[in-house]
């Protein structure tokens, strides 16, 4: 396993949404003669920042490259034409010669996601194991780690590598080992089993490689991000002057409503396909002038203004006082297990960093972004857990989802799984944290997502 220990530390600024982190950095840039690289998550944010900085900055993005973003950035760093460079997080991760970054002050503005999870169905097992990855090591009886091969002499292998394009952005990988199971040999060639053709890959950037550079992360609740929780020893907190303060705390400006006691997840949606339709019908009949988000397959079910679930930094919705979140961004059981093995993260920590933080970012696109306002903002979410992540003062809108929901019984529940289900009691697991820790153990790695939801449903009803 890769050793993340490093002599240097990176800095972070943790400050609420809309508190003026970007504005403060822009002010700092203008008042000094230093060189800066500002990394942001979207082209929209880059353009907003570029407008404020004016002629001292250069934007390099997919909208204005000549040959490729990577080549343009490399050429710029070798011969800078401006004092400030604005690039996206994806472009930043593709800077491979880190020595070119040593003379720059680097600010990662609301950029905290340095891992990805992908599921690929393929029969090209030899090519994956022998030509796309190297340095395989066993991580457990179910997972292996590996590194990507980046140089290719064969055009066909290069073409295949492009189909796995995301791997070029990351340094290390965890994969399910049974994808590579073998049943024998023909001559010197391995014969792979056809039993499992699905490859699950957790990929992450080796953040430690930036620790000897002048790097500062800026985000709301940075300490709750997965990048920090996975490697806290790499970071130290610093303060940024000029932050705005709210006239009224967020808690006192929220009215939070929810529709279901059940946890909104892929398993819930599959078991209750009509539930989302019922919620959408109620919202369309009772709300107006709101913005909303859903998972991509449900986009367009509401009459409001749609925005993406990942909406950090947007400033164009401050006039809205109503917003609706009908998205689920919860991790799959396999991704949860891989994150636990690599970074000792719990499922609840992943849900907090991914779904609950994105939900908080989402509601802060509304009038909550106006720090001098006292206006109450109405927030509508699907489930109680989502509502409680925002406030303890929540209210159920009862449209009959829970009362009409059929009891869910997983199909083909084996004898050992039935025995484990019987052990789900309050006596054995006094708190939800105890229960989730047990559910995340290797013993339960064989549970499907649907079965896990059933286990949680039983515990929540105790």
XYZ file of C-alpha atoms in Angstrom:
462
model
C 0.000 0.000 0.000
C 1.195 3.515 -0.751
C 2.792 5.413 2.144
C 1.202 8.849 2.520
C 3.697 10.229 5.058
C 5.239 13.518 3.994
C 7.589 16.160 5.413
C 5.450 19.078 4.259
C 1.908 20.140 5.017
C -0.794 21.774 2.978
C -2.952 24.575 4.324
C -6.713 24.815 4.446
C -9.265 27.561 5.056
C -12.615 26.381 6.395
C -15.363 28.978 6.027
C -19.121 28.933 5.379
C -20.713 29.081 1.918
C -20.941 32.661 0.685
C -18.578 34.025 3.334
C -16.399 35.553 0.632
C -13.444 33.170 0.349
C -13.029 33.708 -3.394
C -13.492 37.481 -3.086
C -10.853 37.628 -0.318
C -8.347 35.703 -2.437
C -8.993 37.949 -5.441
C -8.357 40.972 -3.221
C -5.135 39.386 -1.950
C -3.997 38.632 -5.508
C -4.521 42.225 -6.578
C -2.581 43.589 -3.595
C 0.571 41.516 -4.170
C 2.999 40.845 -6.999
C 3.133 37.083 -6.401
C 2.203 34.434 -8.941
C -1.043 32.569 -8.297
C -2.812 29.515 -9.638
C -6.520 29.458 -8.751
C -8.208 26.087 -9.262
C -12.012 25.945 -9.452
C -14.547 23.239 -10.237
C -16.461 24.727 -13.195
C -15.907 26.933 -16.225
C -18.665 29.214 -14.935
C -16.677 29.931 -11.772
C -13.467 30.415 -13.742
C -15.170 33.004 -15.935
C -16.623 34.822 -12.896
C -13.171 35.002 -11.303
C -11.540 36.055 -14.565
C -13.957 38.993 -14.896
C -12.937 40.264 -11.455
C -9.199 39.801 -12.008
C -9.109 41.347 -15.466
C -5.944 41.470 -17.564
C -3.584 40.031 -14.931
C -5.017 36.524 -15.378
C -5.016 33.803 -18.004
C -7.789 31.188 -18.277
C -6.811 27.849 -19.783
C -9.780 25.524 -20.216
C -11.424 23.186 -22.713
C -13.136 26.252 -24.210
C -9.945 27.979 -25.275
C -7.195 25.395 -25.762
C -5.146 25.181 -28.954
C -3.837 21.614 -28.919
C -4.815 20.273 -25.498
C -5.386 21.726 -22.049
C -2.397 19.816 -20.667
C -0.029 21.073 -23.366
C -1.255 24.657 -23.053
C -0.796 24.639 -19.276
C 2.658 23.093 -19.584
C 3.706 25.733 -22.142
C 2.322 28.509 -19.938
C 4.147 27.284 -16.829
C 7.416 27.114 -18.771
C 6.932 30.662 -20.042
C 4.231 32.544 -18.047
C 2.515 35.394 -19.876
C 0.319 36.415 -16.912
C 0.710 36.594 -13.134
C -2.427 34.554 -12.431
C -3.492 31.265 -13.999
C -7.091 30.021 -13.736
C -7.720 26.307 -14.404
C -10.212 23.598 -13.466
C -9.540 20.831 -10.975
C -9.327 18.243 -13.758
C -6.683 20.300 -15.540
C -4.737 20.771 -12.303
C -4.628 17.019 -11.699
C -3.058 16.527 -15.139
C -0.009 18.662 -14.371
C 2.569 15.875 -14.072
C 5.757 17.949 -13.767
C 5.227 19.356 -10.271
C 8.525 21.256 -10.377
C 6.749 23.763 -12.635
C 4.420 24.655 -9.757
C 7.067 25.548 -7.175
C 7.077 29.315 -7.819
C 3.290 29.643 -7.558
C 0.835 30.165 -4.719
C -1.906 27.625 -5.424
C -5.475 27.993 -4.133
C -7.994 25.202 -4.629
C -11.326 26.991 -4.352
C -14.103 24.594 -3.267
C -12.194 21.677 -4.797
C -12.275 18.727 -2.398
C -13.036 15.686 -4.566
C -9.883 13.778 -5.448
C -11.301 10.291 -5.878
C -13.765 8.646 -8.224
C -15.621 5.338 -8.381
C -16.333 3.570 -11.666
C -18.056 0.335 -12.649
C -17.065 -1.126 -16.029
C -18.372 -4.228 -17.786
C -15.710 -5.755 -20.022
C -14.291 -9.074 -21.171
C -10.835 -7.554 -21.800
C -9.359 -8.995 -18.621
C -5.867 -9.685 -19.950
C -5.545 -6.160 -21.330
C -6.716 -4.611 -18.057
C -4.347 -6.692 -15.912
C -1.307 -6.741 -18.177
C -1.467 -3.579 -20.298
C -3.433 -0.906 -18.400
C -2.288 -1.495 -14.800
C 0.843 -2.612 -12.971
C 2.218 -3.221 -9.446
C -0.759 -5.226 -8.212
C -0.898 -5.904 -4.465
C -3.483 -7.777 -2.403
C -5.418 -5.458 -0.117
C -7.810 -8.079 1.252
C -9.314 -11.354 0.100
C -11.665 -9.377 -2.159
C -9.672 -6.352 -3.358
C -6.308 -5.484 -4.929
C -4.453 -2.197 -5.409
C -2.626 -1.193 -8.589
C -1.085 1.724 -10.459
C -1.860 2.866 -13.984
C 0.442 2.397 -16.962
C 0.766 5.748 -18.732
C 3.090 5.064 -21.679
C 1.883 2.935 -24.587
C 3.733 1.685 -27.659
C 0.776 -0.176 -29.140
C -1.954 1.896 -30.811
C -4.646 -0.664 -29.957
C -3.706 -0.603 -26.275
C -3.634 3.197 -26.400
C -7.115 3.165 -27.895
C -8.359 0.930 -25.104
C -6.680 3.132 -22.497
C -8.708 6.063 -23.817
C -11.881 4.085 -23.036
C -10.590 4.015 -19.458
C -9.687 7.694 -19.776
C -10.346 8.540 -16.130
C -7.401 6.420 -14.972
C -4.934 8.926 -16.433
C -6.115 11.522 -13.887
C -5.423 9.372 -10.837
C -2.428 7.780 -9.146
C -3.718 4.709 -7.290
C -6.542 2.229 -7.716
C -8.493 -0.410 -5.820
C -10.281 -3.131 -7.791
C -12.286 -6.272 -7.075
C -9.848 -9.171 -7.310
C -12.399 -11.728 -8.563
C -12.501 -9.890 -11.906
C -9.029 -11.378 -12.497
C -9.858 -14.971 -11.418
C -8.209 -17.602 -13.595
C -9.245 -21.164 -14.367
C -6.082 -22.430 -16.037
C -3.590 -21.836 -18.841
C -3.273 -22.410 -22.572
C 0.441 -22.618 -23.119
C 1.886 -19.624 -21.271
C -1.330 -17.612 -21.414
C -3.737 -17.386 -18.486
C -7.360 -18.330 -19.090
C -9.702 -16.025 -17.200
C -12.977 -17.057 -15.612
C -16.123 -15.641 -17.243
C -18.054 -15.688 -13.984
C -17.498 -11.992 -13.206
C -17.125 -9.459 -16.026
C -17.751 -6.374 -13.881
C -14.739 -4.339 -12.755
C -15.245 -1.897 -9.878
C -12.498 0.705 -9.575
C -11.905 3.201 -6.793
C -9.311 5.700 -8.054
C -7.657 8.500 -6.102
C -5.036 11.180 -6.464
C -1.958 10.977 -4.278
C -2.525 14.325 -2.546
C 0.756 13.969 -0.647
C 2.660 14.764 -3.844
C 1.534 18.392 -3.506
C 2.649 18.763 0.119
C 5.981 20.450 -0.691
C 4.223 23.119 -2.762
C 2.482 26.295 -1.559
C -1.039 24.823 -1.656
C -4.132 26.063 0.181
C -7.561 24.434 0.090
C -10.661 26.581 0.686
C -14.039 25.024 1.471
C -16.984 24.942 3.822
C -16.350 22.410 6.632
C -13.123 21.231 5.033
C -12.529 19.009 8.076
C -15.563 16.934 7.019
C -14.295 16.364 3.480
C -13.046 12.915 2.498
C -9.695 14.330 1.416
C -9.103 15.643 4.955
C -10.592 12.697 6.852
C -8.546 10.236 4.824
C -5.219 12.044 5.456
C -5.593 14.653 8.241
C -1.860 14.678 9.039
C -1.176 16.338 5.671
C -3.060 19.524 6.542
C -2.911 22.516 8.855
C -5.606 25.162 9.296
C -4.963 28.827 8.480
C -7.195 31.895 8.711
C -8.217 34.244 5.919
C -9.074 37.831 6.839
C -12.065 39.692 5.460
C -14.649 36.910 5.806
C -18.295 37.993 5.958
C -20.516 37.190 8.952
C -24.198 36.356 8.758
C -26.724 38.747 10.225
C -28.896 35.741 11.164
C -27.543 32.160 11.553
C -28.547 29.654 8.872
C -30.501 27.563 11.398
C -32.767 30.520 12.164
C -33.522 31.129 8.508
C -34.523 27.575 7.514
C -37.846 25.790 7.246
C -37.071 22.200 6.284
C -39.709 19.757 5.033
C -39.396 16.074 4.111
C -41.671 13.391 2.665
C -40.424 10.019 3.918
C -38.987 8.424 7.040
C -37.219 5.909 4.801
C -33.698 6.582 3.579
C -33.745 7.722 -0.060
C -31.313 5.477 -1.953
C -31.043 3.544 -5.186
C -32.494 0.483 -3.436
C -35.443 2.537 -2.140
C -36.108 3.963 -5.605
C -36.019 0.503 -7.177
C -38.399 -0.890 -4.552
C -40.726 2.146 -4.659
C -40.727 3.503 -8.243
C -43.917 5.499 -7.640
C -42.620 7.407 -4.614
C -40.658 10.056 -6.514
C -43.623 10.616 -8.834
C -45.891 11.274 -5.829
C -43.460 13.764 -4.326
C -43.064 15.537 -7.670
C -46.840 15.782 -8.067
C -47.185 17.404 -4.623
C -44.404 19.910 -5.326
C -45.781 20.846 -8.745
C -49.207 21.414 -7.213
C -48.062 23.412 -4.176
C -44.863 25.331 -4.979
C -43.819 28.012 -7.401
C -40.680 30.038 -8.026
C -38.153 27.503 -6.779
C -35.011 25.801 -8.021
C -34.462 22.073 -7.675
C -32.215 19.136 -8.373
C -32.635 15.395 -8.887
C -30.547 12.481 -10.043
C -29.895 12.710 -13.780
C -32.511 10.107 -14.705
C -35.264 12.217 -13.083
C -34.298 15.607 -14.498
C -37.369 17.480 -15.734
C -39.963 15.986 -13.359
C -40.539 19.357 -11.644
C -41.661 22.736 -12.973
C -38.964 24.781 -11.214
C -35.506 25.819 -12.348
C -33.168 22.808 -12.529
C -29.552 23.053 -11.368
C -26.930 20.359 -10.963
C -26.645 18.582 -7.565
C -23.008 19.706 -7.384
C -23.481 23.469 -7.362
C -20.568 24.956 -5.424
C -19.951 28.649 -5.966
C -23.021 29.549 -8.062
C -24.261 33.084 -7.345
C -27.218 33.436 -9.717
C -30.054 32.087 -7.549
C -29.926 34.437 -4.556
C -33.431 35.769 -5.220
C -34.995 32.332 -4.614
C -36.434 31.554 -1.183
C -37.556 28.002 -2.012
C -35.504 25.031 -3.174
C -36.106 21.297 -3.610
C -33.557 18.475 -3.289
C -34.743 15.104 -4.630
C -31.321 13.562 -5.252
C -29.502 10.647 -3.670
C -25.691 10.681 -3.710
C -25.092 7.798 -1.327
C -22.188 5.428 -2.024
C -22.631 1.826 -3.091
C -21.630 -0.897 -0.593
C -18.580 -1.779 -2.727
C -17.348 1.812 -2.862
C -17.935 2.134 0.885
C -15.855 -0.965 1.574
C -13.026 0.199 -0.700
C -12.923 3.616 1.012
C -12.907 1.918 4.396
C -9.999 -0.338 3.412
C -7.906 2.470 1.956
C -8.708 5.407 4.237
C -10.550 3.924 7.241
C -13.666 5.928 6.365
C -17.121 4.928 7.568
C -20.232 4.931 5.427
C -21.682 7.802 7.467
C -18.577 9.901 6.821
C -18.892 9.282 3.090
C -22.603 10.177 3.094
C -21.839 13.354 5.061
C -19.058 14.446 2.702
C -20.864 13.565 -0.495
C -24.615 13.901 -0.080
C -25.092 16.103 2.990
C -22.357 18.593 2.106
C -23.623 18.872 -1.474
C -27.134 19.372 -0.077
C -25.871 22.184 2.171
C -24.008 23.735 -0.757
C -27.181 23.436 -2.828
C -29.451 25.309 -0.385
C -26.807 28.025 -0.139
C -27.404 28.946 -3.777
C -30.640 30.516 -2.461
C -31.187 33.739 -0.513
C -29.111 32.145 2.269
C -26.174 33.478 0.260
C -27.278 37.002 1.179
C -25.548 37.353 4.554
C -27.366 40.555 5.487
C -30.813 39.046 4.841
C -33.272 37.760 7.450
C -35.500 36.103 4.846
C -36.691 32.583 5.723
C -35.813 29.962 3.096
C -38.003 26.886 2.571
C -36.149 23.662 1.790
C -37.869 20.470 0.632
C -35.925 17.196 0.719
C -36.969 13.608 0.191
C -36.097 11.871 3.468
C -35.755 12.535 7.166
C -32.027 11.855 7.273
C -31.441 14.548 4.650
C -33.655 16.970 6.592
C -31.827 16.328 9.879
C -28.491 17.034 8.207
C -29.727 20.630 7.766
C -31.764 21.280 10.912
C -33.374 19.712 13.979
C -36.502 21.780 13.327
C -38.047 19.708 10.534
C -41.575 18.820 9.447
C -43.010 15.784 7.647
C -45.297 16.345 4.671
C -47.314 13.142 4.828
C -48.401 12.106 1.340
C -48.684 8.448 2.305
C -45.263 7.181 1.206
C -44.444 5.263 4.383
C -47.967 4.090 5.227
C -48.532 2.592 1.774
C -45.071 1.160 1.309
C -44.989 -2.603 1.125
C -42.789 -4.500 3.546
C -39.542 -5.215 1.749
C -38.237 -8.773 1.916
C -34.980 -9.410 0.033
C -35.238 -12.240 -2.464
C -33.276 -15.421 -1.845
C -31.986 -14.367 1.571
C -29.584 -17.156 2.498
C -29.504 -18.953 5.836
C -26.407 -17.110 7.060
C -27.889 -13.739 6.092
C -31.105 -14.586 7.936
C -29.073 -15.385 11.044
C -27.222 -12.080 10.772
C -30.522 -10.235 10.379
C -31.754 -11.804 13.622
C -28.722 -10.339 15.415
C -29.831 -6.802 14.519
C -31.124 -5.682 17.913
C -30.822 -2.551 20.056
C -29.128 -4.638 22.740
C -26.328 -5.650 20.390
C -26.122 -2.257 18.635
C -27.174 0.541 21.025
C -26.420 3.335 18.534
C -26.668 3.805 14.774
C -22.879 4.229 14.716
C -22.432 0.769 16.302
C -24.832 -0.737 13.786
C -23.215 0.931 10.730
C -19.739 -0.108 11.879
C -20.899 -3.731 12.088
C -22.725 -3.516 8.743
C -19.525 -2.265 7.110
C -17.408 -5.190 8.292
C -16.003 -7.785 5.897
C -18.503 -10.295 7.322
C -21.261 -8.378 5.551
C -19.413 -7.683 2.306
C -21.626 -10.249 0.551
C -24.814 -8.254 1.196
C -26.352 -6.569 -1.821
C -27.335 -2.898 -1.603
C -30.974 -3.950 -1.447
C -30.288 -6.334 1.441
C -28.321 -3.646 3.311
C -31.307 -1.321 3.075
C -33.453 -4.090 4.560
C -31.025 -4.490 7.468
C -31.127 -0.719 8.023
C -34.903 -0.713 7.807
C -35.147 -3.317 10.552
C -32.709 -1.377 12.772
C -34.530 1.937 12.238
C -37.803 0.335 13.297
C -36.385 -1.033 16.570
